[in-house]
Amino acid sequence: VLAIALPAFGFDADAQEPKAAQHIVLDSSSVPTSANWVVLDARGIAAWRAEGDTRWHSFTRGEVLPPGAEIETGADGEITLVAGGDQLTIAPQGRLIVPVAQPGQDRRLRHERGRIMMQIESRDARDVRVNTPLLSLGIKGTTFEVLVEPDQDSVLVHEGDVEVMTPGATEPVDLGPNQGLRQPAVPV
């Protein structure tokens, strides 16, 4: 059970200024593992928009993001999302897209810029996949971070295992605790 009471911060996309703090308690014990991502915390400049929409929205604690949501964080922005027993934090200057999943498909994330930190609950079947411009990650119960930069993408595993596919590879690389991988944009 995840039950947290923290001050909430948000961003008013129209006013371009942070909103006032508020308090809320989230209990994710009733959220199914296949559910969409729910906003746990939002700080600084950050916004989201629905797939195909041009209008950006501020984050509201407890809000369920729609499939296909595009997320951007500014220089001081940070967003924490939860889905079932999983948690995702998007650091400042980040860009992430939550593609619409087909029935029976793993939960997918398209990480395009910046750093994310994920804690994925251990389950029998893998159900989270993170794609970056240069890497494809299959995740089973683990804690890891991914950094997307203009010249390289990298992954660092803190706990558990992550399966990584690199461009041109025929077999994935399995990374365990304290292991990482860097993929340059231009092969060396």
Tab-separated table of C-alpha atoms in Angstrom, residues 55-117:
chain	number	residue	atom	x	y	z
A	55	ARG	CA	-3.027	22.518	-25.340
A	56	TRP	CA	-0.720	21.820	-22.398
A	57	HIS	CA	-2.239	21.101	-18.952
A	58	SER	CA	-0.864	21.526	-15.461
A	59	PHE	CA	-0.464	18.425	-13.301
A	60	THR	CA	-2.937	17.763	-10.508
A	61	ARG	CA	-2.103	15.309	-7.765
A	62	GLY	CA	-4.261	12.211	-8.109
A	63	GLU	CA	-4.991	12.897	-11.781
A	64	VAL	CA	-4.994	9.872	-14.115
A	65	LEU	CA	-3.035	10.616	-17.282
A	66	PRO	CA	-4.707	9.470	-20.506
A	67	PRO	CA	-3.025	6.905	-22.754
A	68	GLY	CA	-0.881	8.731	-25.294
A	69	ALA	CA	-0.015	11.559	-22.866
A	70	GLU	CA	3.109	13.606	-23.621
A	71	ILE	CA	4.977	14.915	-20.557
A	72	GLU	CA	7.530	17.768	-20.403
A	73	THR	CA	9.460	19.085	-17.405
A	74	GLY	CA	11.220	22.468	-17.293
A	75	ALA	CA	14.536	23.420	-15.712
A	76	ASP	CA	13.097	23.038	-12.189
A	77	GLY	CA	10.322	20.528	-12.961
A	78	GLU	CA	9.997	17.040	-11.533
A	79	ILE	CA	7.033	14.667	-11.831
A	80	THR	CA	6.397	11.435	-9.934
A	81	LEU	CA	3.798	9.025	-11.326
A	82	VAL	CA	2.472	5.709	-9.983
A	83	ALA	CA	0.632	2.803	-11.594
A	84	GLY	CA	-0.164	-0.149	-9.362
A	85	GLY	CA	3.090	-0.955	-7.543
A	86	ASP	CA	5.276	0.923	-10.053
A	87	GLN	CA	6.732	4.408	-9.633
A	88	LEU	CA	8.290	6.706	-12.258
A	89	THR	CA	10.082	10.014	-11.638
A	90	ILE	CA	10.836	12.372	-14.528
A	91	ALA	CA	13.688	14.769	-13.685
A	92	PRO	CA	14.119	18.372	-14.886
A	93	GLN	CA	14.367	18.994	-18.660
A	94	GLY	CA	12.656	15.653	-19.363
A	95	ARG	CA	10.336	14.515	-22.117
A	96	LEU	CA	8.352	11.280	-21.964
A	97	ILE	CA	5.435	9.890	-23.968
A	98	VAL	CA	3.072	7.195	-22.722
A	99	PRO	CA	1.966	5.478	-25.963
A	100	VAL	CA	-1.484	3.914	-26.182
A	101	ALA	CA	-1.104	0.198	-25.387
A	102	GLN	CA	-2.868	-2.507	-27.343
A	103	PRO	CA	-4.784	-5.158	-25.299
A	104	GLY	CA	-2.344	-7.689	-23.839
A	105	GLN	CA	0.671	-5.518	-24.684
A	106	ASP	CA	3.341	-4.534	-22.144
A	107	ARG	CA	2.970	-1.049	-20.653
A	108	ARG	CA	5.231	1.132	-22.817
A	109	LEU	CA	7.042	4.426	-22.307
A	110	ARG	CA	8.910	6.461	-24.910
A	111	HIS	CA	11.654	8.402	-23.132
A	112	GLU	CA	12.928	11.122	-25.438
A	113	ARG	CA	14.995	13.479	-23.272
A	114	GLY	CA	16.450	13.860	-19.787
A	115	ARG	CA	16.637	11.456	-16.846
A	116	ILE	CA	13.990	9.129	-15.434
A	117	MET	CA	14.115	6.889	-12.380
